[in-house]
Amino acid sequence: MLEIMIILSWITILAIGLMLYALSRQIGVLHERIKPVGALSMGKALQVGESAPFFRETSLTGGMASVGGINADGRATLVFFMSSTCPVCKNLLPLLKKMGRQESQWLRLVFSSDGHEVEHRELISEYELHDYPYLLSTEIGLAYQISKLPYGVLIAPQGYVAAHGLINNREHIESLFEAYDASTKEVVHVEQLAG
Amino acid sequence: MVTMMIDPVIAQIIAYGLFALLLISGIEKFKNQQAFSQVLRGYRLLPIGLISSASLVLPLIEIVLALSVIWVHVKLAALVISALLTVYAAAILINIHRGNLSLDCGCQLSKTRQTITIALVYRNIALASAALILFLPTTDRTLGVYDYVAVAFGSFACILFYMTLNELIANTTSFREIL
């Protein structure tokens, strides 16, 4: 009888232990999911109107691609900073592709990330990102002072930062476009005043 | 003077717990060697030239220690394990004092990054002290079936509690990042 009690209490302890572990893991997963929704606590952030740091790098999808600087075809550039390990980033990829196609008249989409090349190649084929420049460089993220992901920086064709911000959903992307519209009007206005 | 003695069941639970801990962490570091060498670089304690060899040697040491705490020499292995854990604790403490708080602790190499906290220092010190318990002489008694049951369940429970503790430490860190 005592033996059964001993075994039973051990099993109970282990079961409780397992449940406790599962609970703490669930909290961890929850944190991961809602992580990027937090407030923007940037140390030094990018300033709208500043000239965007120029980079010319080999794209994982082939060829060379540039970020920053004057864009000859007159389109603005949306640089999407992401990580292969961030679930929110991945959720946004189909939406970004769709918006990139819809707005292709005036917008060029560039993906930027860092880490292991193999993982990103897998991501590119999984989400069919072959048509977009995909840059793998820690320097770009550092130069643009990206501290939270996923992050979007919208660069005007003239090479200045038009808008930037954390991207978690469709509204965030649209608000970047709105901020871009506002800033271009402002620049035109300033140019008119200067002229 | 009465010397402190521990029951062999307690000693075995600790030994198997350390065995699992070091074996898992050693294999994990081997599998993610590149990530581990980046973590080592982040700690800024070793000269750059030594990083790549250290990222191979440290997991090897962990695995050797894991095996030797069970099969070779319990006391000697326990002493080295305790020293190794203290070194890890010191490495984290040094970086906390440097203010290098966004450093990836390398606790979960295959998963998301986790920044260093003082809780990790306490955890390592607690583990190092547990390893030192193995240094005490064990009482001499023959073990029955229920002792082995206790060893098996006890070590499994310890591993489970350790994993939960780690998860809780990781959660407080990730919670701080949200706020």
PDB file of C-alpha atoms in Angstrom, chain B residues 42 95-96 99-105 113-117 173 177:
ATOM      1  CA  GLY B  42      29.283  39.076 -27.652  1.00  0.00           C
ATOM      2  CA  ASN B  95      28.856  41.939 -18.719  1.00  0.00           C
ATOM      3  CA  ILE B  96      26.049  43.167 -16.464  1.00  0.00           C
ATOM      4  CA  GLY B  99      26.284  47.659 -18.857  1.00  0.00           C
ATOM      5  CA  ASN B 100      26.220  45.296 -21.824  1.00  0.00           C
ATOM      6  CA  LEU B 101      22.615  44.428 -20.994  1.00  0.00           C
ATOM      7  CA  SER B 102      21.356  43.650 -24.466  1.00  0.00           C
ATOM      8  CA  LEU B 103      23.829  40.775 -24.746  1.00  0.00           C
ATOM      9  CA  ASP B 104      22.398  37.443 -25.867  1.00  0.00           C
ATOM     10  CA  CYS B 105      23.028  35.038 -22.990  1.00  0.00           C
ATOM     11  CA  ARG B 113      17.701  35.482 -28.256  1.00  0.00           C
ATOM     12  CA  GLN B 114      17.469  36.127 -24.538  1.00  0.00           C
ATOM     13  CA  THR B 115      19.271  38.974 -22.850  1.00  0.00           C
ATOM     14  CA  ILE B 116      21.357  38.534 -19.711  1.00  0.00           C
ATOM     15  CA  THR B 117      19.890  39.134 -16.267  1.00  0.00           C
ATOM     16  CA  THR B 173      13.118  39.113 -19.904  1.00  0.00           C
ATOM     17  CA  GLU B 177      10.915  43.860 -23.820  1.00  0.00           C
TER      18      GLU B 177
END
